[in-house]
Coordinates of C-alpha atoms and ligand atoms in Angstrom, one line a residue:
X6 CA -26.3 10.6 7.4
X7 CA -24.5 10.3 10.4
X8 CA -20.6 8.8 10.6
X9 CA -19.7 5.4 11.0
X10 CA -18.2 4.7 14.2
X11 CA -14.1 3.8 13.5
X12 CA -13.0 1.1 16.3
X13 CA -10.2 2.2 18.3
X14 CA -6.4 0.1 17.4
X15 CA -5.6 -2.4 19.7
X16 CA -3.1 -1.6 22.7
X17 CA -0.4 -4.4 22.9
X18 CA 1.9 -3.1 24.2
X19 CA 5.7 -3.1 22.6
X20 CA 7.8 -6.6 22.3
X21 CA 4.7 -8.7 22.3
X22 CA 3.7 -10.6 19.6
X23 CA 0.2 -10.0 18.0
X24 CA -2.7 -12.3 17.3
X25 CA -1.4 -15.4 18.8
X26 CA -3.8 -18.0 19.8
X27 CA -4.4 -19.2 23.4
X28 CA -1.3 -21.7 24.1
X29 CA -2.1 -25.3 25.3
X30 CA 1.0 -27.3 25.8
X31 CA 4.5 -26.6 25.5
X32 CA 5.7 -23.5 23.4
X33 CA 7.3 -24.7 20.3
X34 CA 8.9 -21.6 19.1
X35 CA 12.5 -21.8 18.3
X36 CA 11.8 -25.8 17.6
X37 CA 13.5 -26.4 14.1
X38 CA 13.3 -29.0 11.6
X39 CA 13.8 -30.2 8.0
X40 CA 10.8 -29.7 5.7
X41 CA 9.5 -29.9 1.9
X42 CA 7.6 -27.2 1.6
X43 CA 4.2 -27.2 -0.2
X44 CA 2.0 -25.1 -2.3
X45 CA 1.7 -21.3 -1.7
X46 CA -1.0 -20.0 0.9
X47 CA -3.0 -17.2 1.1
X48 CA -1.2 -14.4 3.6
X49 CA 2.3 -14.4 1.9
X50 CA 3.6 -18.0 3.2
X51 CA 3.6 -21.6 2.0
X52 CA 1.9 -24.9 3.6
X53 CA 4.0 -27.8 4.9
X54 CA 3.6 -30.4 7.2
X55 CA 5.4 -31.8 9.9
X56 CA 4.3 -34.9 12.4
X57 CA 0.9 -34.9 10.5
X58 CA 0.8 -31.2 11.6
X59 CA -0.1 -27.6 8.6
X60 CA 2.6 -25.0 9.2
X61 CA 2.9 -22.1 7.2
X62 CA 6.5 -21.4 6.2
X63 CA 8.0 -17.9 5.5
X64 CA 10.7 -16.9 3.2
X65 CA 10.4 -20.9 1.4
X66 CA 9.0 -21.4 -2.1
X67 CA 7.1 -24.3 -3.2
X68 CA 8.9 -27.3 -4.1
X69 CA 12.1 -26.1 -1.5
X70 CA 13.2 -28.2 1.3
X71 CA 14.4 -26.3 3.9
X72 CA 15.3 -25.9 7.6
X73 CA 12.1 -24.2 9.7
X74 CA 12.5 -23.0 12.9
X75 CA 8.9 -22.1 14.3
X76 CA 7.7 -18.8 15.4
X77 CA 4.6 -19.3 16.8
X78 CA 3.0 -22.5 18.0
X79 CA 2.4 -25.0 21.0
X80 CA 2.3 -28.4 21.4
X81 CA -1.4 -28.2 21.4
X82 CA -1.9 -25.8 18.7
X83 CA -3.7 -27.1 15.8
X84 CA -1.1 -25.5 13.6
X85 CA 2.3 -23.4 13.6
X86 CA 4.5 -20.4 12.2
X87 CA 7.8 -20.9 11.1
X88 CA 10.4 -19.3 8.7
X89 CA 12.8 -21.1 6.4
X90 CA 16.1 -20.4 7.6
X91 CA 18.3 -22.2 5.8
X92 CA 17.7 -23.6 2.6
X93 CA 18.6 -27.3 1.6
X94 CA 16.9 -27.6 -1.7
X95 CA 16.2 -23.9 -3.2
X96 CA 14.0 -23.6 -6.0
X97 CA 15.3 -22.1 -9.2
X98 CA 13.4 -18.8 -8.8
X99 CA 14.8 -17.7 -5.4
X100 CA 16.8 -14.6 -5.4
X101 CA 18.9 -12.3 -3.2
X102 CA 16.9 -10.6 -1.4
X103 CA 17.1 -6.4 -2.4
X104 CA 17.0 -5.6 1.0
X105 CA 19.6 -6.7 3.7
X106 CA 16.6 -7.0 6.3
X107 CA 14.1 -8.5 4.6
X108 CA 14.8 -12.4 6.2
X109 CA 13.7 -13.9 8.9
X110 CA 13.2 -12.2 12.5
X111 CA 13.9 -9.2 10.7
X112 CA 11.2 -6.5 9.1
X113 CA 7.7 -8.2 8.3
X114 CA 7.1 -5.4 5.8
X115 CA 7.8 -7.7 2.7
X116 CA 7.1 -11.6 2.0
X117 CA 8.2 -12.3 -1.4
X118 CA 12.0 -10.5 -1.9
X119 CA 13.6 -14.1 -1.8
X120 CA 11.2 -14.6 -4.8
X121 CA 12.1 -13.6 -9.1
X122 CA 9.3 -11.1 -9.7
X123 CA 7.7 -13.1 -12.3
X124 CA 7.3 -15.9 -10.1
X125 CA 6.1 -13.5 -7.6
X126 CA 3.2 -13.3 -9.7
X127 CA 2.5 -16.6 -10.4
X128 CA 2.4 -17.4 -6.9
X129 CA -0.6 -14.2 -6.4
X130 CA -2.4 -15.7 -9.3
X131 CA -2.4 -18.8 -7.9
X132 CA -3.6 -17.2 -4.7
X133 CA -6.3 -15.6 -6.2
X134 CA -7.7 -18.5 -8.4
X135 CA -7.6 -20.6 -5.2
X136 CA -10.1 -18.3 -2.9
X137 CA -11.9 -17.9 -6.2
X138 CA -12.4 -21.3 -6.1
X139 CA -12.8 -22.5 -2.4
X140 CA -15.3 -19.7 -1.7
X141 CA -16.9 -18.8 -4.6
X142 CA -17.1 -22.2 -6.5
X143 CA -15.7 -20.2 -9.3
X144 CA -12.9 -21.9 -12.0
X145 CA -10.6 -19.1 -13.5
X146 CA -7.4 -18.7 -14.8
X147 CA -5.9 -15.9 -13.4
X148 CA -3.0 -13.8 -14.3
X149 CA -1.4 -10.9 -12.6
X150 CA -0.5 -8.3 -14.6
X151 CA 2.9 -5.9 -14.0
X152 CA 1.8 -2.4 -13.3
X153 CA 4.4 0.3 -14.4
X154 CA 5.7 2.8 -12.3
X155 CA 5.0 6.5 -14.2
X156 CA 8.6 7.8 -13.9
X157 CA 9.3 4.9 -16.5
X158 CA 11.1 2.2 -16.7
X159 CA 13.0 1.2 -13.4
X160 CA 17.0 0.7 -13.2
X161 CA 18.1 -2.7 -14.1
X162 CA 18.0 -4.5 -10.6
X163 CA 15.5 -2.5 -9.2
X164 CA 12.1 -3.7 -10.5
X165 CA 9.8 -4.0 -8.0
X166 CA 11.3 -1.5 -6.0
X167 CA 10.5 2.3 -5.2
X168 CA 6.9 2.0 -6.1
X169 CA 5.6 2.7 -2.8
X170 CA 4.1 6.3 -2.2
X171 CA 2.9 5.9 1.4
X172 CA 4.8 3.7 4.2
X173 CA 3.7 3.7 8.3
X174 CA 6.9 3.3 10.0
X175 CA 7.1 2.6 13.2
X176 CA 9.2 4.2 15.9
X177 CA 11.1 1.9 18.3
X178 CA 12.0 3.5 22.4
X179 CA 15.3 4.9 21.1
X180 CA 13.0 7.2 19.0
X181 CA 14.6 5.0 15.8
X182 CA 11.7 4.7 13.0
X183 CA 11.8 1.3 10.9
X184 CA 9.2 -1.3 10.3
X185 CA 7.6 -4.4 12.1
X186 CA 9.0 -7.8 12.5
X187 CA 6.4 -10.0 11.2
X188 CA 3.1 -10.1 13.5
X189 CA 5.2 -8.7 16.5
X190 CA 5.7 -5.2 17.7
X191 CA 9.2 -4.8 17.8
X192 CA 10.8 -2.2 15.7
X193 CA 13.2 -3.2 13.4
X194 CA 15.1 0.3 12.5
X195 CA 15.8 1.2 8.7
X196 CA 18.1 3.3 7.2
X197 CA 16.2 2.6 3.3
X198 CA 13.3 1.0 2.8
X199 CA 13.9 -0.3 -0.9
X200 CA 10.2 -0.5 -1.5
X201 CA 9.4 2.8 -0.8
X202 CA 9.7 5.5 -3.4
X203 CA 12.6 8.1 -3.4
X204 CA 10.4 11.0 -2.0
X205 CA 9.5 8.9 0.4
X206 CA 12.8 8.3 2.2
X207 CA 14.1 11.6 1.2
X208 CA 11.5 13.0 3.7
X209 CA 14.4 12.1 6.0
X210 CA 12.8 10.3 8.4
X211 CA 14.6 7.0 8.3
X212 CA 18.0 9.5 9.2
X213 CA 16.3 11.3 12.3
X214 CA 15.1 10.3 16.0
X215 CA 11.8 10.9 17.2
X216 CA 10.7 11.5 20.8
X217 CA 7.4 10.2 22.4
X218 CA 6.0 9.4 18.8
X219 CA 4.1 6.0 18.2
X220 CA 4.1 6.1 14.1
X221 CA 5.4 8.2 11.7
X222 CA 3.7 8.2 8.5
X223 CA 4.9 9.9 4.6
X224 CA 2.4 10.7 2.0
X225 CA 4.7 11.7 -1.1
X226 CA 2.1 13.0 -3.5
X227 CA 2.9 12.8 -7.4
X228 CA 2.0 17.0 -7.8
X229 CA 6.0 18.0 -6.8
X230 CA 5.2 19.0 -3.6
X231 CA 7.3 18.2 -0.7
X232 CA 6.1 14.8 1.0
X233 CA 3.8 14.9 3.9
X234 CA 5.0 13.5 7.3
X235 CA 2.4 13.1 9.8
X236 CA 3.7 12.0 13.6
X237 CA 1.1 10.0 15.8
X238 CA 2.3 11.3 19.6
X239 CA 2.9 8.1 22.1
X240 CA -0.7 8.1 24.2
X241 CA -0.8 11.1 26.1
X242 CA 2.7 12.3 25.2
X243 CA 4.5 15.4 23.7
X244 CA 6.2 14.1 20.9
X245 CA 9.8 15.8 20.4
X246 CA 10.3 16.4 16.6
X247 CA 13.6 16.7 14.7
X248 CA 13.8 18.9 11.7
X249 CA 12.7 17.7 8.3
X250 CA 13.8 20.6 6.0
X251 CA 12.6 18.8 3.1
X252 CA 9.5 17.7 3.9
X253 CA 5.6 19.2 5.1
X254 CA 5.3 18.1 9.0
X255 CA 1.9 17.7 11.4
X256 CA 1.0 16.1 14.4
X257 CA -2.3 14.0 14.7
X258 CA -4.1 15.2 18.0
X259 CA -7.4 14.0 19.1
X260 CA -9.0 17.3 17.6
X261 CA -7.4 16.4 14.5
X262 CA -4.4 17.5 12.5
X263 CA -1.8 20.0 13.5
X264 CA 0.2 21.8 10.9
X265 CA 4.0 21.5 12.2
X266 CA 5.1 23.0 8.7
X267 CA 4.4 23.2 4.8
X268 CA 1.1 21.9 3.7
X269 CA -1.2 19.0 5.8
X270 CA -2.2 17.3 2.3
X271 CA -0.6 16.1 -0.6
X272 CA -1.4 16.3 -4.0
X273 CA -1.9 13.8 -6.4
X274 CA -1.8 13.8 -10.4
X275 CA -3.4 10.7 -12.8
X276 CA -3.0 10.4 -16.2
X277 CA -6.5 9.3 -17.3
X278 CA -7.2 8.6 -21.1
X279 CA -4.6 11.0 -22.6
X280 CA -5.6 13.9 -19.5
X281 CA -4.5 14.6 -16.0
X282 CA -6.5 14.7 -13.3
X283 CA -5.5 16.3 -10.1
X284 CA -6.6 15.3 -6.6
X285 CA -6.2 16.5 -3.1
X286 CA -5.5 14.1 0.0
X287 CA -5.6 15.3 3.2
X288 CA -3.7 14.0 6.3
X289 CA -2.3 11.1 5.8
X290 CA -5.5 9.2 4.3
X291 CA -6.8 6.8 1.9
X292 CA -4.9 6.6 -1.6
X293 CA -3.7 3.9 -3.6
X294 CA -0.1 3.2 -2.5
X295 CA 1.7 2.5 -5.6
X296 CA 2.7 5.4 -8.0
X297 CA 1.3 3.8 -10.9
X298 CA -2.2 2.5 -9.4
X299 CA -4.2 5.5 -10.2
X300 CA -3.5 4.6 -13.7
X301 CA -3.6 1.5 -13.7
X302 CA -6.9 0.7 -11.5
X303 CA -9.5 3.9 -13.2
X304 CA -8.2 2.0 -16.9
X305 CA -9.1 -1.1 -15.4
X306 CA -12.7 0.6 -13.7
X307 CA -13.6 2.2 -17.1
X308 CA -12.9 -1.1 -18.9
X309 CA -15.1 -3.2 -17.2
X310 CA -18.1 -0.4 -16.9
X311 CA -17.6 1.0 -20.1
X312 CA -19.5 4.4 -19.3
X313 CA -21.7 6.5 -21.5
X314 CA -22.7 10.2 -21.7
X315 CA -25.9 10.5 -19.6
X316 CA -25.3 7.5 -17.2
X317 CA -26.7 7.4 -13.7
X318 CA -22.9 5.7 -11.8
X319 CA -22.4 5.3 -7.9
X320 CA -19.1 4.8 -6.3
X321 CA -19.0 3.5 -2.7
X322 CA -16.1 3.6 -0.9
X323 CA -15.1 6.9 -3.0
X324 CA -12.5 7.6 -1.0
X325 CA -10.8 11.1 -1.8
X326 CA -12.9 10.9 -5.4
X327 CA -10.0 9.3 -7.7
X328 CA -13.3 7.3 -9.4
X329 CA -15.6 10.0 -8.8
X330 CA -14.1 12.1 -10.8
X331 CA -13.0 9.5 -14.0
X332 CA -16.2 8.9 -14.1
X333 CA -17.8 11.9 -14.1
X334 CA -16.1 12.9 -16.9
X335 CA -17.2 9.7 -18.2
X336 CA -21.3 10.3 -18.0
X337 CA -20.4 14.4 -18.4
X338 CA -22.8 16.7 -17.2
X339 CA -26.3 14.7 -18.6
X340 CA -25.1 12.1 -16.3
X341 CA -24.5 11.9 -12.2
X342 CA -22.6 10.3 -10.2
X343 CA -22.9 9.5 -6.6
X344 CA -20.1 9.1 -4.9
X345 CA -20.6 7.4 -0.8
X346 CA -17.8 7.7 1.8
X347 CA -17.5 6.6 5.5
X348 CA -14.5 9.2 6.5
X349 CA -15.9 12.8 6.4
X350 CA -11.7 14.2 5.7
X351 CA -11.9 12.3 2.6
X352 CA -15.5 13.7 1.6
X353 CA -14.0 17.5 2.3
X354 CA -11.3 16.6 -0.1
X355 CA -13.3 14.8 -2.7
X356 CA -15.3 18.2 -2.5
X357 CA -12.7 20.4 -3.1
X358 CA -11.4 18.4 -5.9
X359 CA -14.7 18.3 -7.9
X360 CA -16.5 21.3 -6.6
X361 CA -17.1 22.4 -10.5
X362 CA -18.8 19.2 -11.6
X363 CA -22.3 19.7 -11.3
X364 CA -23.5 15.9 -12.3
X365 CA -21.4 14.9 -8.4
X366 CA -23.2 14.5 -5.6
X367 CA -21.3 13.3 -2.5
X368 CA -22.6 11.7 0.3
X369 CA -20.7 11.1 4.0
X370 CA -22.1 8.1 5.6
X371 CA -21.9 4.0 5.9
X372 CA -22.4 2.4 2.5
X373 CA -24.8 -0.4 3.7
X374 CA -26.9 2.4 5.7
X375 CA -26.6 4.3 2.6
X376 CA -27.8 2.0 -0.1
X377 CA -30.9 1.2 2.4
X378 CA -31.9 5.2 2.2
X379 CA -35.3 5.4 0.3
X380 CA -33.8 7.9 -1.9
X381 CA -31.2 5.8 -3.0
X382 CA -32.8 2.2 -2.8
X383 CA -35.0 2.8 -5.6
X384 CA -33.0 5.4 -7.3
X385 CA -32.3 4.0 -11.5
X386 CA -28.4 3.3 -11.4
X387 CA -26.8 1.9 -14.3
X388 CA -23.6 1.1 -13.1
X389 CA -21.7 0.6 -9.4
X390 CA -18.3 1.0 -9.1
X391 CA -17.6 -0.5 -5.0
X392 CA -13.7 -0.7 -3.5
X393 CA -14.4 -1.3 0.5
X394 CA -11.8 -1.8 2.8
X395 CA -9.9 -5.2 3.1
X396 CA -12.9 -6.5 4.7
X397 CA -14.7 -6.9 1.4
X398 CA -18.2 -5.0 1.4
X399 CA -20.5 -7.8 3.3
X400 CA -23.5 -9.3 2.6
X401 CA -25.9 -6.2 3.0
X402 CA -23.9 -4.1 0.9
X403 CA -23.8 -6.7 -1.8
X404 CA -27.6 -7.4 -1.7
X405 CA -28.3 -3.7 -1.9
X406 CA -26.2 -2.8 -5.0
X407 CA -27.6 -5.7 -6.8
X408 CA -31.1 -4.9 -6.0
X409 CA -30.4 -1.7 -7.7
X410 CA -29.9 -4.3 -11.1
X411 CA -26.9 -1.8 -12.6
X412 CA -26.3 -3.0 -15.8
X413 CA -22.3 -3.5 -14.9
X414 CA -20.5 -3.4 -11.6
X415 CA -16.7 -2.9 -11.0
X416 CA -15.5 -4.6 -8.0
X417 CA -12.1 -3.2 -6.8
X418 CA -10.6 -5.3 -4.1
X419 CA -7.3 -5.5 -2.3
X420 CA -8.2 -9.1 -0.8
X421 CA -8.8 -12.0 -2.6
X422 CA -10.6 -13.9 -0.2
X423 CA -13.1 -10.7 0.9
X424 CA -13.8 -11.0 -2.9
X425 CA -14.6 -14.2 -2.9
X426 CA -17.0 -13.8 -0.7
X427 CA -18.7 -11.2 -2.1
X428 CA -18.5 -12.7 -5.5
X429 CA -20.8 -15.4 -3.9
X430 CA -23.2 -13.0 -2.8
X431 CA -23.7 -11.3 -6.0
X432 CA -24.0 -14.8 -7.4
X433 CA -27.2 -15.4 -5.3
X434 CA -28.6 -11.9 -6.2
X435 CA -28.1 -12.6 -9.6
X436 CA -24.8 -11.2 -10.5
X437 CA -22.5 -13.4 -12.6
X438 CA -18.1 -12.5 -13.2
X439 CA -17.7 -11.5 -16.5
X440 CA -14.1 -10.9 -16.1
X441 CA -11.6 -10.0 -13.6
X442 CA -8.1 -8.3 -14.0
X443 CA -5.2 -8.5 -10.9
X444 CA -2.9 -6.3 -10.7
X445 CA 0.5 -6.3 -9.0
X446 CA 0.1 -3.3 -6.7
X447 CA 2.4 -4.5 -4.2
X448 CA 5.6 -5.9 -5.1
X449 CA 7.6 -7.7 -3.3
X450 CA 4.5 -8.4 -0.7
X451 CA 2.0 -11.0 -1.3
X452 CA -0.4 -8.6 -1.7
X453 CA -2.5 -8.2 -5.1
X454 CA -5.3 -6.1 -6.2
X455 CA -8.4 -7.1 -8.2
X456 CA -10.9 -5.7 -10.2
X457 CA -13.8 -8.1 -10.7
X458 CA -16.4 -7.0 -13.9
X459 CA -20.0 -8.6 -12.7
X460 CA -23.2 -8.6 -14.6
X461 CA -26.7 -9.5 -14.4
X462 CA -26.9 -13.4 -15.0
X463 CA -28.2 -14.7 -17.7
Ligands
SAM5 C1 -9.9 1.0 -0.3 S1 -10.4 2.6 0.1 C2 -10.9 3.2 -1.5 C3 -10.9 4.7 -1.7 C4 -11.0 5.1 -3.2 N1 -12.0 4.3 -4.0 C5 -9.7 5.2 -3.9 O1 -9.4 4.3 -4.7 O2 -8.9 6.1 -3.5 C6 -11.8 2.3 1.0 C7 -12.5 3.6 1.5 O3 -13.8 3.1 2.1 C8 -14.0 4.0 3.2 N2 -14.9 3.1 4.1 C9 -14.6 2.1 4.9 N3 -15.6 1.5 5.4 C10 -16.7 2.2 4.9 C11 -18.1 2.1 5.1 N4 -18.6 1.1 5.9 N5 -18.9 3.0 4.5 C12 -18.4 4.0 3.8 N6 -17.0 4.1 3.5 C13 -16.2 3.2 4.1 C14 -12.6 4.3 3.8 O4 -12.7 5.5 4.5 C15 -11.8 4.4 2.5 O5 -11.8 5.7 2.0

């Protein structure tokens, strides 16, 4: 099977903010007024309404009345962006925020610091239960569950903070690296990033300046080794590195990865019922960002499936192979598993990883093309685990698993409104939610991970 084509990032260039719709009328940003703010939204803000007119309010909190001051939005505009920045009524749960720039027209990295973690939550669930109703038709009650952090229990005053293994920072024209203001491409520069775990930061990039570099990204695997920085070049650039002593260093050419120093791939360790399994990740690709989702996401996999010796599993969207390989162990050897994944690094690596369990098969290609392959669309599968991209999988990869009739399908998804989606298409192929678990993979943001349990209706 061939490789799915990747679309190339968008070029805006630096300063400009992203996304915005065509303006009619007069710009409104900077206008400011008093608001009561509404319910929580899905995309980390919540919905008020001003002159008969929606705007989604950052940094606020249900119930709050507070001064907004828009940041994007015309006189014509059908609705606006604006961040509460001052607050006249404040809600019982807002905190002091852990980091000194996470406010507004500062970093866009975080949306919920202002918020008491347990609230946090509640608002996610909320979030969740709403797209589950809205574009599903489905009623639940949803609660999102804490996920611990494997070093143990956090300092008093840090929880929610220092889970984050991965973190894209961005490098502003002084060669600064930081993070984003929120949907703009200005650089706000860092010295921490409270979020992100120790190794992370200790890689020493926040410290140093970088010359003709677009991104700088840190992997810090759990296996010990020293994290992984890898430096996108500005287009067409030499980029001008500073030393990083402590950590492994390589440049992403157009040919691929270029080994500055150390190692170009981390490693990765999860604890999985009572063992440890060990993973390779090359580059800077896909795997789960916070220390504790390995864990927490293949108990929540084998959960829903329930796996037995001599079972016939696929995985789509395998990734590096962290399900793969849980449940390969799973079926053992009388079983198979076939594991289907778009990016051919992540392929090599699953490879290496499980090269000595016969009962894997691994296939490079796109999922939808691949479940329409004679071989697979009337192969006997028992059970699917699928965890596409933020997209969701789409209605062609949806009606293909189902027309496979597994007896179980675990759906892992980092947006609840792709879900939702797909949740509806499996309901018209026959699939019905037995359960579904979120977890708080992302403190502090608004983001939340699911993982949906289907079966056959009926
Ligand atoms: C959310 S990650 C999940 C990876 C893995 N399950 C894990 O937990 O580490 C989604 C994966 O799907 C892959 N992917 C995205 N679109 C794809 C497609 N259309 N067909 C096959 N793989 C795709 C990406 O390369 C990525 O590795």
């Amino acid at each position: 099977m061939s490789r799915p084509a990747r679309a190339a990032a968008p070029g805006a260039s630096r300063g400009r903010r992203t996304r915005r719709a065509p303006e009619r009328g007069a710009d409104r940003t900077g206008t400011e007024f008093e608001v009561e703010v509404g319910p929580v939204a899905h995309g980390g803000h919540c919905v008020a309404r001003h002159e008969g007119r929606v705007v989604f309010v950052r940094h606020a909190l249900p119930g709050e009345r507070v001064l907004a001051r828009v940041t994007e939005g015309s006189d014509g505009s059908r609705f606006w962006r604006a961040d509460a920045v001052r607050v006249l009524r404040a809600d019982a749960d807002r905190v002091e925020q852990p980091c000194p720039v996470a406010r507004p027209g500062l970093c866009g990295g975080c949306d919920f610091q202002h918020v008491a973690l347990p609230r946090q939550r509640a608002l996610k669930a909320q979030v969740v239960a709403e797209q589950l109703r809205r574009l599903a038709g489905l009623e639940l009650a949803v609660r999102v569950e804490e996920v611990p952090l494997p070093a143990g229990a956090p300092e008093p005053g840090a929880e929610g903070l220092r889970w984050r293994t991965r973190t894209q920072f961005a490098v502003d024209a002084e060669g600064r690296t930081g993070l984003r203001e929120h949907r703009s491409h200005e650089v706000v520069p860092l010295a921490d990033c409270p979020i992100s775990t120790p190794a992370v930061v200790g890689s020493g990039v926040l410290a140093q300046r970088f010359g003709n570099v677009e991104s700088v990204e840190v992997a810090a695997g759990s296996d010990g080794g020293d994290p992984l920085v890898v430096v996108t070049p500005s287009a067409g650039a030499h980029a001008h590195l500073p030393r990083l002593p402590g950590a492994s260093v390589a440049v992403r050419t157009p040919e691929g990865l270029h080994r500055v120093s150390g190692r170009t791939w981390v490693g990765e360790r999860v604890p999985v019922r009572g063992e440890e399994l060990s993973f390779r990740v090359s580059g800077a690709g896909f795997w789960q960002v916070h220390a504790g989702a390995g864990a927490a996401l293949t108990a929540a996999v084998l959960e829903a499936l329930q796996p037995r010796p001599g079972e016939r599993v696929l995985d789509l969207y395998a990734g590096a192979g962290l399900f793969t390989a849980v449940l390969a162990r799973a079926v053992g050897e009388e079983g198979s598993v076939l594991a289907v994944e778009g990016e051919a690094r992540a392929v090599r690596d699953a490879r290496r990883t499980l090269h000595d369990a016969p009962q894997v098969e691994l296939w490079e290609g796109d999922v939808a093309e691949a479940l329409a392959e004679p071989e697979l669309a009337g192969a006997e599968v028992d059970l699917v685990v699928l965890d596409p991209p933020r997209a969701g999988a789409g209605r062609t990869a949806v009606a293909g698993i189902a027309a496979l009739r597994p007896r179980a399908v675990a759906y892992v998804a980092c947006d609840p409104a792709a879900l939702a989606r797909d949740l509806a298409t499996f309901a018209e192929h026959g699939y019905a939610l037995e359960g579904l678990r979120a977890l708080d993979l992302f403190p502090m943001t608004h983001h939340v991970e699911c993982v949906a349990h289907l079966v056959p209706a009926g």
